[in-house]
């Protein structure tokens, strides 16, 4: 008899609250987890006004000693500052009240200090709300870093609906781009025998298809649109926990986005770039790229270079460079990438330029 020794661990959020005016329930979540009485809120200037101040009041009224740290971009120097303050204040848990950068900083800090943290999103620009991966900025471009999964998520749709609609549209585009990410993953499984999770693939694909099926219902200034979008956005993040990596949500379209971040930093949002990248990568896969483009148009997310505030050559440059971003991640771009001529053909055929 041959011993079977294969094992795998998966960590998920233990409590997910999603709905209208549920911000106050963050205290109940902390009580349920029997958190110590001293904690920290990681937030920013705008997000503190949007929800951080209310969360602070709710927590203090419930008897918690809360320290506020307003921070900026998701860079490692800010992690160091947060870690130092958390130690100085003897904070025993973290509440991340903000958008993607604040939640990413909280994930890294929580891992560094072995502290529990709760994700309280004020916007939904990408699917990192529920994942155990953090996107950090560096001199070498964006880095995907292993972090920790939030112990809980408290997503108040009334708060998120007040954030700029562009952020929600970007989050939806990021999830739609899962379609090419899982195709790349399957491609790597067939050609490179890469480890593959059918469960993670199914969750990722379900998230993307749900956004696409409801694309005509996702509109500005509608809290119901946030309700429709948030569940697949959260499930998309959970697919990474199942996989143990970002593979189910990050493929060639993300390599394209990261190339743009290096070549033209700060021009467009991450999810916007991934959405446009997914149009072109689906064409390379021989799939229905028009389905992706139409859904992005329904939502109001960019589908071409002009809407990303980029020039045609910028798109071609990023396509040519994309395969060099993460050499270990095999995608439809292959090891050698695209020639400039092929990149231009892809971009023109899909009407990205």
JSON list of C-alpha atoms in Angstrom, two decimals, residues 166-286:
[
{"chain": "A", "resi": 166, "resn": "UNK", "atom": "CA", "xyz": [-14.97, 54.87, -11.96]},
{"chain": "A", "resi": 167, "resn": "UNK", "atom": "CA", "xyz": [-13.58, 52.76, -9.09]},
{"chain": "A", "resi": 168, "resn": "UNK", "atom": "CA", "xyz": [-16.50, 50.33, -9.17]},
{"chain": "A", "resi": 169, "resn": "UNK", "atom": "CA", "xyz": [-16.28, 50.07, -12.97]},
{"chain": "A", "resi": 170, "resn": "UNK", "atom": "CA", "xyz": [-12.57, 49.33, -12.61]},
{"chain": "A", "resi": 171, "resn": "UNK", "atom": "CA", "xyz": [-13.29, 46.60, -10.06]},
{"chain": "A", "resi": 172, "resn": "UNK", "atom": "CA", "xyz": [-15.80, 45.02, -12.42]},
{"chain": "A", "resi": 173, "resn": "UNK", "atom": "CA", "xyz": [-13.31, 45.17, -15.28]},
{"chain": "A", "resi": 174, "resn": "UNK", "atom": "CA", "xyz": [-10.70, 43.50, -13.09]},
{"chain": "A", "resi": 175, "resn": "UNK", "atom": "CA", "xyz": [-13.07, 40.61, -12.40]},
{"chain": "A", "resi": 176, "resn": "UNK", "atom": "CA", "xyz": [-14.15, 40.31, -16.06]},
{"chain": "A", "resi": 177, "resn": "UNK", "atom": "CA", "xyz": [-10.48, 39.88, -16.94]},
{"chain": "A", "resi": 178, "resn": "UNK", "atom": "CA", "xyz": [-10.54, 36.61, -14.95]},
{"chain": "A", "resi": 179, "resn": "UNK", "atom": "CA", "xyz": [-11.77, 34.98, -18.16]},
{"chain": "A", "resi": 180, "resn": "UNK", "atom": "CA", "xyz": [-8.37, 35.27, -19.81]},
{"chain": "A", "resi": 181, "resn": "UNK", "atom": "CA", "xyz": [-6.51, 34.60, -16.56]},
{"chain": "A", "resi": 182, "resn": "UNK", "atom": "CA", "xyz": [-8.09, 31.15, -16.20]},
{"chain": "A", "resi": 183, "resn": "UNK", "atom": "CA", "xyz": [-7.53, 30.42, -19.90]},
{"chain": "A", "resi": 184, "resn": "UNK", "atom": "CA", "xyz": [-3.85, 31.23, -19.42]},
{"chain": "A", "resi": 185, "resn": "UNK", "atom": "CA", "xyz": [-3.77, 28.99, -16.35]},
{"chain": "A", "resi": 186, "resn": "UNK", "atom": "CA", "xyz": [-5.35, 26.12, -18.27]},
{"chain": "A", "resi": 187, "resn": "UNK", "atom": "CA", "xyz": [-2.87, 26.76, -21.09]},
{"chain": "A", "resi": 188, "resn": "UNK", "atom": "CA", "xyz": [0.02, 26.48, -18.62]},
{"chain": "A", "resi": 189, "resn": "UNK", "atom": "CA", "xyz": [-1.46, 23.28, -17.21]},
{"chain": "A", "resi": 190, "resn": "UNK", "atom": "CA", "xyz": [-1.57, 21.68, -20.65]},
{"chain": "A", "resi": 191, "resn": "UNK", "atom": "CA", "xyz": [1.84, 22.83, -21.89]},
{"chain": "A", "resi": 192, "resn": "UNK", "atom": "CA", "xyz": [3.86, 23.05, -18.66]},
{"chain": "A", "resi": 193, "resn": "UNK", "atom": "CA", "xyz": [1.98, 20.66, -16.36]},
{"chain": "A", "resi": 194, "resn": "UNK", "atom": "CA", "xyz": [1.44, 23.53, -13.94]},
{"chain": "A", "resi": 195, "resn": "UNK", "atom": "CA", "xyz": [-0.52, 22.76, -10.78]},
{"chain": "A", "resi": 196, "resn": "UNK", "atom": "CA", "xyz": [-4.16, 23.61, -11.40]},
{"chain": "A", "resi": 197, "resn": "UNK", "atom": "CA", "xyz": [-7.26, 23.92, -9.22]},
{"chain": "A", "resi": 198, "resn": "UNK", "atom": "CA", "xyz": [-10.57, 23.28, -10.92]},
{"chain": "A", "resi": 199, "resn": "UNK", "atom": "CA", "xyz": [-12.40, 24.72, -7.87]},
{"chain": "A", "resi": 200, "resn": "UNK", "atom": "CA", "xyz": [-10.46, 27.98, -7.99]},
{"chain": "A", "resi": 201, "resn": "UNK", "atom": "CA", "xyz": [-10.96, 28.16, -11.75]},
{"chain": "A", "resi": 202, "resn": "UNK", "atom": "CA", "xyz": [-14.73, 27.67, -11.33]},
{"chain": "A", "resi": 203, "resn": "UNK", "atom": "CA", "xyz": [-15.00, 30.43, -8.71]},
{"chain": "A", "resi": 204, "resn": "UNK", "atom": "CA", "xyz": [-12.97, 32.84, -10.82]},
{"chain": "A", "resi": 205, "resn": "UNK", "atom": "CA", "xyz": [-14.95, 32.11, -13.97]},
{"chain": "A", "resi": 206, "resn": "UNK", "atom": "CA", "xyz": [-18.26, 32.35, -12.08]},
{"chain": "A", "resi": 207, "resn": "UNK", "atom": "CA", "xyz": [-17.29, 35.80, -10.80]},
{"chain": "A", "resi": 208, "resn": "UNK", "atom": "CA", "xyz": [-16.46, 37.06, -14.29]},
{"chain": "A", "resi": 209, "resn": "UNK", "atom": "CA", "xyz": [-19.57, 35.60, -15.90]},
{"chain": "A", "resi": 210, "resn": "UNK", "atom": "CA", "xyz": [-21.79, 37.07, -13.17]},
{"chain": "A", "resi": 211, "resn": "UNK", "atom": "CA", "xyz": [-20.47, 40.56, -13.84]},
{"chain": "A", "resi": 212, "resn": "UNK", "atom": "CA", "xyz": [-20.90, 40.09, -17.59]},
{"chain": "A", "resi": 213, "resn": "UNK", "atom": "CA", "xyz": [-24.46, 38.76, -17.26]},
{"chain": "A", "resi": 214, "resn": "UNK", "atom": "CA", "xyz": [-25.41, 41.77, -15.15]},
{"chain": "A", "resi": 215, "resn": "UNK", "atom": "CA", "xyz": [-23.33, 44.37, -16.99]},
{"chain": "A", "resi": 216, "resn": "UNK", "atom": "CA", "xyz": [-26.35, 46.35, -18.17]},
{"chain": "A", "resi": 217, "resn": "UNK", "atom": "CA", "xyz": [-27.53, 46.71, -14.54]},
{"chain": "A", "resi": 218, "resn": "UNK", "atom": "CA", "xyz": [-24.28, 48.21, -13.25]},
{"chain": "A", "resi": 219, "resn": "UNK", "atom": "CA", "xyz": [-24.68, 51.97, -13.44]},
{"chain": "A", "resi": 220, "resn": "UNK", "atom": "CA", "xyz": [-23.47, 55.12, -11.66]},
{"chain": "A", "resi": 221, "resn": "UNK", "atom": "CA", "xyz": [-25.24, 56.43, -8.57]},
{"chain": "A", "resi": 222, "resn": "UNK", "atom": "CA", "xyz": [-27.10, 53.18, -7.91]},
{"chain": "A", "resi": 223, "resn": "UNK", "atom": "CA", "xyz": [-26.48, 51.35, -4.65]},
{"chain": "A", "resi": 224, "resn": "UNK", "atom": "CA", "xyz": [-28.07, 48.28, -6.20]},
{"chain": "A", "resi": 225, "resn": "UNK", "atom": "CA", "xyz": [-25.22, 48.23, -8.73]},
{"chain": "A", "resi": 226, "resn": "UNK", "atom": "CA", "xyz": [-22.75, 47.98, -5.86]},
{"chain": "A", "resi": 227, "resn": "UNK", "atom": "CA", "xyz": [-24.78, 45.12, -4.41]},
{"chain": "A", "resi": 228, "resn": "UNK", "atom": "CA", "xyz": [-24.71, 43.28, -7.76]},
{"chain": "A", "resi": 229, "resn": "UNK", "atom": "CA", "xyz": [-20.97, 43.77, -8.24]},
{"chain": "A", "resi": 230, "resn": "UNK", "atom": "CA", "xyz": [-19.62, 43.23, -4.74]},
{"chain": "A", "resi": 231, "resn": "UNK", "atom": "CA", "xyz": [-20.46, 39.55, -4.34]},
{"chain": "A", "resi": 232, "resn": "UNK", "atom": "CA", "xyz": [-18.55, 38.41, -7.47]},
{"chain": "A", "resi": 233, "resn": "UNK", "atom": "CA", "xyz": [-15.71, 40.79, -6.59]},
{"chain": "A", "resi": 234, "resn": "UNK", "atom": "CA", "xyz": [-15.40, 39.14, -3.18]},
{"chain": "A", "resi": 235, "resn": "UNK", "atom": "CA", "xyz": [-15.72, 35.63, -4.61]},
{"chain": "A", "resi": 236, "resn": "UNK", "atom": "CA", "xyz": [-13.00, 36.46, -7.14]},
{"chain": "A", "resi": 237, "resn": "UNK", "atom": "CA", "xyz": [-10.69, 37.28, -4.25]},
{"chain": "A", "resi": 238, "resn": "UNK", "atom": "CA", "xyz": [-11.62, 34.04, -2.49]},
{"chain": "A", "resi": 239, "resn": "UNK", "atom": "CA", "xyz": [-10.64, 32.05, -5.60]},
{"chain": "A", "resi": 240, "resn": "UNK", "atom": "CA", "xyz": [-7.05, 33.08, -4.88]},
{"chain": "A", "resi": 241, "resn": "UNK", "atom": "CA", "xyz": [-7.30, 31.56, -1.41]},
{"chain": "A", "resi": 242, "resn": "UNK", "atom": "CA", "xyz": [-8.46, 28.29, -2.96]},
{"chain": "A", "resi": 243, "resn": "UNK", "atom": "CA", "xyz": [-5.59, 28.32, -5.45]},
{"chain": "A", "resi": 244, "resn": "UNK", "atom": "CA", "xyz": [-2.98, 29.50, -2.97]},
{"chain": "A", "resi": 245, "resn": "UNK", "atom": "CA", "xyz": [-1.84, 32.06, -5.54]},
{"chain": "A", "resi": 246, "resn": "UNK", "atom": "CA", "xyz": [-3.14, 34.83, -7.79]},
{"chain": "A", "resi": 247, "resn": "UNK", "atom": "CA", "xyz": [-3.24, 32.45, -10.77]},
{"chain": "A", "resi": 248, "resn": "UNK", "atom": "CA", "xyz": [-7.07, 32.28, -11.16]},
{"chain": "A", "resi": 249, "resn": "UNK", "atom": "CA", "xyz": [-7.30, 36.06, -11.43]},
{"chain": "A", "resi": 250, "resn": "UNK", "atom": "CA", "xyz": [-4.01, 37.12, -12.98]},
{"chain": "A", "resi": 251, "resn": "UNK", "atom": "CA", "xyz": [-2.69, 36.14, -16.39]},
{"chain": "A", "resi": 252, "resn": "UNK", "atom": "CA", "xyz": [-1.45, 37.80, -19.56]},
{"chain": "A", "resi": 253, "resn": "UNK", "atom": "CA", "xyz": [-3.91, 40.67, -19.15]},
{"chain": "A", "resi": 254, "resn": "UNK", "atom": "CA", "xyz": [-2.29, 41.50, -15.81]},
{"chain": "A", "resi": 255, "resn": "UNK", "atom": "CA", "xyz": [1.18, 41.30, -17.34]},
{"chain": "A", "resi": 256, "resn": "UNK", "atom": "CA", "xyz": [0.00, 43.86, -19.89]},
{"chain": "A", "resi": 257, "resn": "UNK", "atom": "CA", "xyz": [-1.33, 46.07, -17.08]},
{"chain": "A", "resi": 258, "resn": "UNK", "atom": "CA", "xyz": [1.92, 45.80, -15.11]},
{"chain": "A", "resi": 259, "resn": "UNK", "atom": "CA", "xyz": [3.87, 46.71, -18.24]},
{"chain": "A", "resi": 260, "resn": "UNK", "atom": "CA", "xyz": [1.76, 49.85, -18.54]},
{"chain": "A", "resi": 261, "resn": "UNK", "atom": "CA", "xyz": [2.41, 50.63, -14.87]},
{"chain": "A", "resi": 262, "resn": "UNK", "atom": "CA", "xyz": [6.14, 50.58, -15.58]},
{"chain": "A", "resi": 263, "resn": "UNK", "atom": "CA", "xyz": [6.01, 52.44, -18.90]},
{"chain": "A", "resi": 264, "resn": "UNK", "atom": "CA", "xyz": [3.24, 54.91, -18.04]},
{"chain": "A", "resi": 265, "resn": "UNK", "atom": "CA", "xyz": [2.68, 54.91, -14.26]},
{"chain": "A", "resi": 266, "resn": "UNK", "atom": "CA", "xyz": [-0.47, 56.49, -12.88]},
{"chain": "A", "resi": 267, "resn": "UNK", "atom": "CA", "xyz": [-2.19, 56.94, -16.23]},
{"chain": "A", "resi": 268, "resn": "UNK", "atom": "CA", "xyz": [-5.12, 54.56, -15.67]},
{"chain": "A", "resi": 269, "resn": "UNK", "atom": "CA", "xyz": [-6.50, 52.31, -12.96]},
{"chain": "A", "resi": 270, "resn": "UNK", "atom": "CA", "xyz": [-5.34, 48.72, -12.57]},
{"chain": "A", "resi": 271, "resn": "UNK", "atom": "CA", "xyz": [-8.73, 47.18, -13.34]},
{"chain": "A", "resi": 272, "resn": "UNK", "atom": "CA", "xyz": [-9.23, 49.44, -16.35]},
{"chain": "A", "resi": 273, "resn": "UNK", "atom": "CA", "xyz": [-5.93, 48.30, -17.83]},
{"chain": "A", "resi": 274, "resn": "UNK", "atom": "CA", "xyz": [-6.68, 44.64, -17.12]},
{"chain": "A", "resi": 275, "resn": "UNK", "atom": "CA", "xyz": [-10.05, 44.95, -18.83]},
{"chain": "A", "resi": 276, "resn": "UNK", "atom": "CA", "xyz": [-8.52, 46.34, -22.01]},
{"chain": "A", "resi": 277, "resn": "UNK", "atom": "CA", "xyz": [-5.75, 43.76, -21.81]},
{"chain": "A", "resi": 278, "resn": "UNK", "atom": "CA", "xyz": [-8.31, 40.99, -21.51]},
{"chain": "A", "resi": 279, "resn": "UNK", "atom": "CA", "xyz": [-9.94, 42.02, -24.79]},
{"chain": "A", "resi": 280, "resn": "UNK", "atom": "CA", "xyz": [-6.66, 41.52, -26.62]},
{"chain": "A", "resi": 281, "resn": "UNK", "atom": "CA", "xyz": [-5.63, 38.37, -24.77]},
{"chain": "A", "resi": 282, "resn": "UNK", "atom": "CA", "xyz": [-8.99, 36.74, -25.50]},
{"chain": "A", "resi": 283, "resn": "UNK", "atom": "CA", "xyz": [-8.34, 37.43, -29.19]},
{"chain": "A", "resi": 284, "resn": "UNK", "atom": "CA", "xyz": [-4.98, 35.65, -28.88]},
{"chain": "A", "resi": 285, "resn": "UNK", "atom": "CA", "xyz": [-6.74, 32.70, -27.26]},
{"chain": "A", "resi": 286, "resn": "UNK", "atom": "CA", "xyz": [-9.20, 32.61, -30.17]}
]
